[in-house]
PDB file of C-alpha atoms in Angstrom:
ATOM      1  CA  MET A   6      14.830 -71.977   3.253  1.00 50.00           C
ATOM      2  CA  ALA A   7      17.108 -70.591   5.960  1.00 50.00           C
ATOM      3  CA  ASN A   8      15.546 -68.743   8.905  1.00 54.00           C
ATOM      4  CA  TYR A   9      16.160 -64.974   8.995  1.00 52.00           C
ATOM      5  CA  THR A  10      17.009 -63.484  12.361  1.00 58.00           C
ATOM      6  CA  ALA A  11      16.850 -59.693  12.743  1.00 58.00           C
ATOM      7  CA  THR A  12      19.988 -58.170  14.176  1.00 66.00           C
ATOM      8  CA  PRO A  13      20.066 -55.011  16.297  1.00 62.00           C
ATOM      9  CA  PHE A  14      21.411 -53.135  13.272  1.00 62.00           C
ATOM     10  CA  THR A  15      18.503 -54.168  11.001  1.00 63.00           C
ATOM     11  CA  LEU A  16      15.983 -53.286  13.715  1.00 60.00           C
ATOM     12  CA  LEU A  17      17.533 -49.833  14.042  1.00 61.00           C
ATOM     13  CA  LEU A  18      17.487 -49.398  10.266  1.00 62.00           C
ATOM     14  CA  ARG A  19      13.777 -50.315  10.133  1.00 68.00           C
ATOM     15  CA  LEU A  20      13.009 -47.807  12.900  1.00 62.00           C
ATOM     16  CA  LEU A  21      14.866 -44.994  11.129  1.00 64.00           C
ATOM     17  CA  THR A  22      13.105 -45.806   7.838  1.00 65.00           C
ATOM     18  CA  THR A  23       9.709 -45.661   9.567  1.00 64.00           C
ATOM     19  CA  LEU A  24      10.525 -42.329  11.208  1.00 60.00           C
ATOM     20  CA  VAL A  25      11.687 -40.762   7.927  1.00 56.00           C
ATOM     21  CA  ALA A  26       8.584 -42.000   6.076  1.00 56.00           C
ATOM     22  CA  SER A  27       6.313 -40.617   8.810  1.00 57.00           C
ATOM     23  CA  PHE A  28       8.071 -37.233   8.624  1.00 54.00           C
ATOM     24  CA  PHE A  29       7.470 -36.865   4.878  1.00 51.00           C
ATOM     25  CA  LEU A  30       3.881 -38.062   5.273  1.00 48.00           C
ATOM     26  CA  PHE A  31       3.339 -35.272   7.801  1.00 50.00           C
ATOM     27  CA  LEU A  32       4.634 -32.697   5.289  1.00 51.00           C
ATOM     28  CA  SER A  33       2.576 -33.976   2.365  1.00 50.00           C
ATOM     29  CA  PRO A  34      -0.663 -32.188   1.295  1.00 48.00           C
ATOM     30  CA  SER A  35      -2.657 -35.328   2.042  1.00 45.00           C
ATOM     31  CA  SER A  36      -1.899 -34.944   5.733  1.00 41.00           C
ATOM     32  CA  ALA A  37      -3.558 -31.537   6.041  1.00 42.00           C
ATOM     33  CA  ALA A  38      -5.543 -32.758   9.019  1.00 41.00           C
ATOM     34  CA  LEU A  39      -2.310 -33.087  10.993  1.00 37.00           C
ATOM     35  CA  HIS A  40      -1.137 -29.504  10.652  1.00 42.00           C
ATOM     36  CA  ALA A  41      -2.319 -25.997   9.891  1.00 42.00           C
ATOM     37  CA  GLU A  42      -2.732 -25.103   6.237  1.00 46.00           C
ATOM     38  CA  ALA A  43      -1.671 -21.582   5.210  1.00 45.00           C
ATOM     39  CA  LYS A  44      -4.303 -19.577   3.386  1.00 51.00           C
ATOM     40  CA  HIS A  45      -4.560 -16.056   1.998  1.00 51.00           C
ATOM     41  CA  LYS A  46      -7.400 -13.649   2.611  1.00 59.00           C
ATOM     42  CA  ALA A  47      -7.923 -10.520   0.527  1.00 64.00           C
ATOM     43  CA  VAL A  48      -9.445  -7.377   2.025  1.00 69.00           C
ATOM     44  CA  THR A  49     -10.626  -4.544  -0.216  1.00 78.00           C
ATOM     45  CA  HIS A  50     -10.702  -0.920   0.950  1.00 81.00           C
ATOM     46  CA  LYS A  51     -12.068   2.186  -0.779  1.00 89.00           C
ATOM     47  CA  LEU A  52     -10.827   5.508   0.552  1.00 94.00           C
ATOM     48  CA  HIS A  53     -11.893   9.074  -0.215  1.00 95.00           C
ATOM     49  CA  PHE A  54     -10.141  12.213   1.061  1.00 96.00           C
ATOM     50  CA  PHE A  55      -8.714  15.610   0.059  1.00 97.00           C
ATOM     51  CA  PHE A  56      -5.041  16.521  -0.330  1.00 97.00           C
ATOM     52  CA  HIS A  57      -3.898  20.095   0.453  1.00 98.00           C
ATOM     53  CA  ASP A  58      -0.729  21.112  -1.428  1.00 97.00           C
ATOM     54  CA  VAL A  59       0.265  24.526  -0.049  1.00 97.00           C
ATOM     55  CA  VAL A  60       3.230  26.069  -1.904  1.00 96.00           C
ATOM     56  CA  SER A  61       2.848  29.715  -0.786  1.00 94.00           C
ATOM     57  CA  GLY A  62       2.830  31.724   2.412  1.00 93.00           C
ATOM     58  CA  ARG A  63       4.171  31.135   5.911  1.00 92.00           C
ATOM     59  CA  ASN A  64       2.240  27.882   6.296  1.00 93.00           C
ATOM     60  CA  ALA A  65       3.541  26.227   3.134  1.00 97.00           C
ATOM     61  CA  THR A  66       3.689  22.420   3.321  1.00 97.00           C
ATOM     62  CA  VAL A  67       5.919  22.107   0.233  1.00 97.00           C
ATOM     63  CA  ALA A  68       9.578  23.089  -0.216  1.00 97.00           C
ATOM     64  CA  GLN A  69      11.539  23.189  -3.466  1.00 96.00           C
ATOM     65  CA  ILE A  70      14.788  21.261  -3.023  1.00 97.00           C
ATOM     66  CA  ILE A  71      16.119  21.163  -6.621  1.00 95.00           C
ATOM     67  CA  ASN A  72      15.848  23.910  -9.232  1.00 92.00           C
ATOM     68  CA  PRO A  73      14.899  23.245 -12.877  1.00 92.00           C
ATOM     69  CA  VAL A  74      17.822  21.923 -14.911  1.00 89.00           C
ATOM     70  CA  LYS A  75      17.914  24.747 -17.484  1.00 79.00           C
ATOM     71  CA  SER A  76      18.278  28.471 -17.003  1.00 73.00           C
ATOM     72  CA  PRO A  77      15.922  29.963 -17.902  1.00 75.00           C
ATOM     73  CA  PRO A  78      13.731  26.954 -17.036  1.00 74.00           C
ATOM     74  CA  THR A  79      11.689  25.183 -19.701  1.00 83.00           C
ATOM     75  CA  SER A  80       7.933  25.719 -19.811  1.00 89.00           C
ATOM     76  CA  THR A  81       7.516  22.444 -17.914  1.00 93.00           C
ATOM     77  CA  PHE A  82      10.166  23.250 -15.232  1.00 93.00           C
ATOM     78  CA  LEU A  83      11.985  20.025 -16.050  1.00 94.00           C
ATOM     79  CA  GLY A  84      14.021  18.781 -13.106  1.00 94.00           C
ATOM     80  CA  MET A  85      12.302  20.905 -10.459  1.00 96.00           C
ATOM     81  CA  THR A  86      11.861  18.751  -7.366  1.00 97.00           C
ATOM     82  CA  ASN A  87       9.682  19.496  -4.355  1.00 97.00           C
ATOM     83  CA  ILE A  88       9.356  17.739  -1.019  1.00 98.00           C
ATOM     84  CA  MET A  89       5.970  17.736   0.702  1.00 98.00           C
ATOM     85  CA  ASP A  90       4.226  17.039   3.969  1.00 98.00           C
ATOM     86  CA  ASP A  91       0.651  17.805   2.903  1.00 98.00           C
ATOM     87  CA  LEU A  92      -2.481  17.592   5.012  1.00 98.00           C
ATOM     88  CA  LEU A  93      -5.179  15.044   4.153  1.00 97.00           C
ATOM     89  CA  THR A  94      -8.723  15.900   5.230  1.00 97.00           C
ATOM     90  CA  GLU A  95     -12.174  14.347   5.161  1.00 96.00           C
ATOM     91  CA  GLY A  96     -13.680  17.223   3.155  1.00 96.00           C
ATOM     92  CA  PRO A  97     -12.313  19.869   0.763  1.00 97.00           C
ATOM     93  CA  GLN A  98     -12.054  22.666   3.348  1.00 96.00           C
ATOM     94  CA  PRO A  99      -8.655  23.053   5.039  1.00 93.00           C
ATOM     95  CA  THR A 100     -10.532  23.145   8.369  1.00 95.00           C
ATOM     96  CA  SER A 101     -12.211  19.794   7.686  1.00 96.00           C
ATOM     97  CA  ARG A 102     -11.386  16.835   9.942  1.00 97.00           C
ATOM     98  CA  PRO A 103      -7.754  15.776   9.339  1.00 97.00           C
ATOM     99  CA  VAL A 104      -7.247  12.111   8.484  1.00 97.00           C
ATOM    100  CA  GLY A 105      -3.532  11.964   7.642  1.00 97.00           C
ATOM    101  CA  ARG A 106      -0.529  13.383   5.791  1.00 98.00           C
ATOM    102  CA  ALA A 107       0.902  12.921   2.296  1.00 98.00           C
ATOM    103  CA  GLN A 108       4.679  12.786   2.695  1.00 98.00           C
ATOM    104  CA  GLY A 109       7.069  12.445  -0.233  1.00 98.00           C
ATOM    105  CA  ILE A 110       8.486  14.145  -3.304  1.00 98.00           C
ATOM    106  CA  TYR A 111       7.330  15.144  -6.767  1.00 98.00           C
ATOM    107  CA  ALA A 112       9.665  16.065  -9.618  1.00 97.00           C
ATOM    108  CA  SER A 113       8.942  17.546 -13.037  1.00 96.00           C
ATOM    109  CA  SER A 114       9.948  14.835 -15.514  1.00 95.00           C
ATOM    110  CA  ASP A 115       8.421  15.705 -18.909  1.00 94.00           C
ATOM    111  CA  PHE A 116       9.701  18.008 -21.685  1.00 90.00           C
ATOM    112  CA  THR A 117       6.333  18.359 -23.420  1.00 92.00           C
ATOM    113  CA  GLU A 118       3.842  18.978 -20.592  1.00 95.00           C
ATOM    114  CA  ILE A 119       3.825  19.573 -16.863  1.00 95.00           C
ATOM    115  CA  ALA A 120       3.956  16.097 -15.355  1.00 97.00           C
ATOM    116  CA  PHE A 121       5.500  14.878 -12.150  1.00 97.00           C
ATOM    117  CA  LEU A 122       7.125  11.696 -11.008  1.00 98.00           C
ATOM    118  CA  GLN A 123       5.289  11.462  -7.670  1.00 98.00           C
ATOM    119  CA  ILE A 124       6.482   9.283  -4.799  1.00 98.00           C
ATOM    120  CA  MET A 125       4.534   9.562  -1.552  1.00 98.00           C
ATOM    121  CA  ASN A 126       3.403   7.802   1.573  1.00 98.00           C
ATOM    122  CA  LEU A 127      -0.194   8.405   2.610  1.00 97.00           C
ATOM    123  CA  VAL A 128       0.109   8.243   6.399  1.00 97.00           C
ATOM    124  CA  PHE A 129      -3.272   7.912   8.102  1.00 96.00           C
ATOM    125  CA  THR A 130      -3.747   9.359  11.576  1.00 97.00           C
ATOM    126  CA  ASP A 131      -7.474   9.033  12.250  1.00 94.00           C
ATOM    127  CA  GLY A 132     -10.217   6.426  12.426  1.00 90.00           C
ATOM    128  CA  ALA A 133      -9.854   2.731  11.674  1.00 89.00           C
ATOM    129  CA  TYR A 134      -6.693   3.283   9.601  1.00 92.00           C
ATOM    130  CA  ASN A 135      -4.788   5.269  12.236  1.00 96.00           C
ATOM    131  CA  GLY A 136      -1.152   4.141  12.130  1.00 95.00           C
ATOM    132  CA  SER A 137      -1.417   2.517   8.686  1.00 94.00           C
ATOM    133  CA  SER A 138       0.026   3.901   5.461  1.00 95.00           C
ATOM    134  CA  LEU A 139      -0.103   3.456   1.693  1.00 95.00           C
ATOM    135  CA  THR A 140       2.735   4.030  -0.785  1.00 96.00           C
ATOM    136  CA  VAL A 141       1.883   5.587  -4.161  1.00 97.00           C
ATOM    137  CA  VAL A 142       4.401   5.888  -7.006  1.00 97.00           C
ATOM    138  CA  GLY A 143       3.506   7.100 -10.484  1.00 98.00           C
ATOM    139  CA  ARG A 144       3.131   9.812 -13.109  1.00 98.00           C
ATOM    140  CA  ASN A 145       0.967  12.792 -12.159  1.00 97.00           C
ATOM    141  CA  PRO A 146       0.168  15.360 -14.898  1.00 97.00           C
ATOM    142  CA  PRO A 147      -1.668  17.887 -12.685  1.00 95.00           C
ATOM    143  CA  LEU A 148      -3.445  19.719 -15.524  1.00 94.00           C
ATOM    144  CA  HIS A 149      -5.297  16.536 -16.548  1.00 97.00           C
ATOM    145  CA  ASP A 150      -8.802  16.156 -15.146  1.00 97.00           C
ATOM    146  CA  VAL A 151      -8.185  12.712 -13.596  1.00 97.00           C
ATOM    147  CA  ARG A 152      -4.781  11.179 -12.984  1.00 97.00           C
ATOM    148  CA  GLU A 153      -4.209   7.573 -11.985  1.00 97.00           C
ATOM    149  CA  MET A 154      -1.219   6.295 -10.055  1.00 97.00           C
ATOM    150  CA  PRO A 155      -0.491   2.796  -8.756  1.00 95.00           C
ATOM    151  CA  VAL A 156      -0.507   1.823  -5.097  1.00 95.00           C
ATOM    152  CA  VAL A 157       2.612  -0.305  -4.650  1.00 94.00           C
ATOM    153  CA  GLY A 158       2.523  -1.210  -0.965  1.00 93.00           C
ATOM    154  CA  GLY A 159       1.579  -0.249   2.534  1.00 93.00           C
ATOM    155  CA  THR A 160       1.880  -0.892   6.239  1.00 93.00           C
ATOM    156  CA  GLY A 161      -0.489  -1.884   9.040  1.00 92.00           C
ATOM    157  CA  LEU A 162      -3.941  -2.732   7.663  1.00 88.00           C
ATOM    158  CA  PHE A 163      -2.531  -2.074   4.173  1.00 90.00           C
ATOM    159  CA  ARG A 164       0.391  -4.497   4.380  1.00 88.00           C
ATOM    160  CA  PHE A 165       1.105  -5.996   0.886  1.00 86.00           C
ATOM    161  CA  ALA A 166      -1.430  -3.543  -0.618  1.00 90.00           C
ATOM    162  CA  ARG A 167      -1.955  -3.297  -4.384  1.00 90.00           C
ATOM    163  CA  GLY A 168      -4.348  -0.981  -6.167  1.00 92.00           C
ATOM    164  CA  TYR A 169      -4.618   2.480  -7.678  1.00 94.00           C
ATOM    165  CA  ALA A 170      -5.195   6.087  -6.652  1.00 95.00           C
ATOM    166  CA  GLN A 171      -7.155   8.553  -8.770  1.00 96.00           C
ATOM    167  CA  ALA A 172      -6.538  12.281  -8.287  1.00 97.00           C
ATOM    168  CA  HIS A 173      -8.796  15.135  -9.427  1.00 97.00           C
ATOM    169  CA  THR A 174      -7.968  18.802  -8.802  1.00 97.00           C
ATOM    170  CA  HIS A 175     -10.762  20.316  -6.730  1.00 97.00           C
ATOM    171  CA  THR A 176      -9.360  23.867  -6.670  1.00 96.00           C
ATOM    172  CA  LEU A 177      -6.154  25.557  -7.881  1.00 95.00           C
ATOM    173  CA  SER A 178      -5.338  29.087  -6.711  1.00 95.00           C
ATOM    174  CA  ALA A 179      -3.422  31.732  -8.667  1.00 94.00           C
ATOM    175  CA  ASN A 180      -0.368  31.221  -6.425  1.00 93.00           C
ATOM    176  CA  GLY A 181      -0.279  27.472  -7.069  1.00 93.00           C
ATOM    177  CA  ASP A 182      -1.940  26.128  -3.920  1.00 96.00           C
ATOM    178  CA  ALA A 183      -4.034  23.091  -4.811  1.00 97.00           C
ATOM    179  CA  ILE A 184      -6.743  21.029  -3.160  1.00 97.00           C
ATOM    180  CA  VAL A 185      -6.883  17.613  -4.786  1.00 98.00           C
ATOM    181  CA  GLU A 186      -9.612  15.024  -4.364  1.00 97.00           C
ATOM    182  CA  TYR A 187      -8.330  11.450  -4.038  1.00 97.00           C
ATOM    183  CA  ASN A 188     -10.139   8.160  -4.511  1.00 95.00           C
ATOM    184  CA  VAL A 189      -8.007   5.166  -3.607  1.00 94.00           C
ATOM    185  CA  CYS A 190      -9.714   2.057  -4.899  1.00 82.00           C
ATOM    186  CA  GLU A 191      -9.384  -1.716  -4.831  1.00 61.00           C
ATOM    187  CA  VAL A 192      -6.586  -1.790  -2.317  1.00 62.00           C
ATOM    188  CA  LYS A 193      -6.030  -5.432  -1.484  1.00 64.00           C
ATOM    189  CA  GLY A 194      -3.967  -6.745   1.389  1.00 54.00           C
ATOM    190  CA  HIS A 195      -3.044 -10.401   1.817  1.00 49.00           C
ATOM    191  CA  TRP A 196      -2.548 -11.904   5.235  1.00 44.00           C
ATOM    192  CA  ILE A 197      -1.623 -15.476   6.094  1.00 41.00           C
ATOM    193  CA  GLU A 198      -4.240 -17.295   8.187  1.00 39.00           C
ATOM    194  CA  LEU A 199      -4.016 -20.612   9.968  1.00 38.00           C
ATOM    195  CA  GLU A 200      -6.979 -22.988   9.999  1.00 38.00           C
ATOM    196  CA  TRP A 201      -7.330 -22.982  13.765  1.00 38.00           C
ATOM    197  CA  GLU A 202      -6.234 -19.437  14.564  1.00 38.00           C
ATOM    198  CA  SER A 203      -6.771 -16.255  12.536  1.00 33.00           C
ATOM    199  CA  TYR A 204      -4.013 -13.643  12.615  1.00 34.00           C
ATOM    200  CA  LEU A 205      -6.315 -11.088  10.958  1.00 35.00           C
ATOM    201  CA  ASN A 206      -8.407  -8.883  13.233  1.00 36.00           C
ATOM    202  CA  VAL A 207     -10.428  -7.282  10.421  1.00 38.00           C
ATOM    203  CA  ASN A 208     -13.219  -9.683   9.492  1.00 36.00           C
ATOM    204  CA  SER A 209     -15.191  -7.509   7.081  1.00 36.00           C
ATOM    205  CA  SER A 210     -14.501  -7.614   3.348  1.00 40.00           C
ATOM    206  CA  SER A 211     -14.308  -3.843   3.077  1.00 42.00           C
ATOM    207  CA  GLY A 212     -12.876  -1.277   5.433  1.00 43.00           C
ATOM    208  CA  PRO A 213     -14.648   1.917   6.475  1.00 40.00           C
ATOM    209  CA  ASN A 214     -14.450   4.951   4.242  1.00 47.00           C
ATOM    210  CA  LEU A 215     -12.433   7.748   5.800  1.00 52.00           C
ATOM    211  CA  SER A 216     -15.083  10.270   4.818  1.00 46.00           C
ATOM    212  CA  GLY A 217     -18.088   8.135   5.687  1.00 41.00           C
ATOM    213  CA  LYS A 218     -19.203   8.448   2.053  1.00 42.00           C
ATOM    214  CA  SER A 219     -19.153   6.081  -0.870  1.00 36.00           C
ATOM    215  CA  ALA A 220     -15.990   6.507  -2.916  1.00 36.00           C
ATOM    216  CA  ALA A 221     -17.527   6.250  -6.374  1.00 37.00           C
TER     217      ALA A 221
END
């Protein structure tokens, strides 16, 4: 059998093959010890607060921007659209500690009963959630005892949030001003962590309640 002598070209080819194989080995799941493995951590928050929708007087926090589509309007005011910047407080009294604002729009969207398409950001300005926000989009029939709307996202501590908000009218005045109790439940955010370094500063599995009470 003839002797085989490696040429510079074959040596270079072997080196390149070894480097490529090592690269794919590094990327494979079996080499987890060589690099950080991405993980997800879920954090659940339960929030309880009161929403003040003031439609009358000099201190109104709601403005009508679109009139109902028919004249005279239907009994459900179909098409009427309002924009709001409503106060959120810890308790039901307007003088209770403020915890944020509800900013968005609600539009009458039902022929048969009063029901709104409600789109709002819950912007928190106090406590552990100061600077964070939740986005709620859903159907809100205000004459129902309890209304449920989905939480579709958020920012800050609520980044990638999913969950639901339940609204219950606490009081409704003759001129239409409403105080609404909100329970926002099972809001889950997902952050990426690395094995050797956590990018999440909140280590508890549940965040503090804005009211200091259990949100049942």
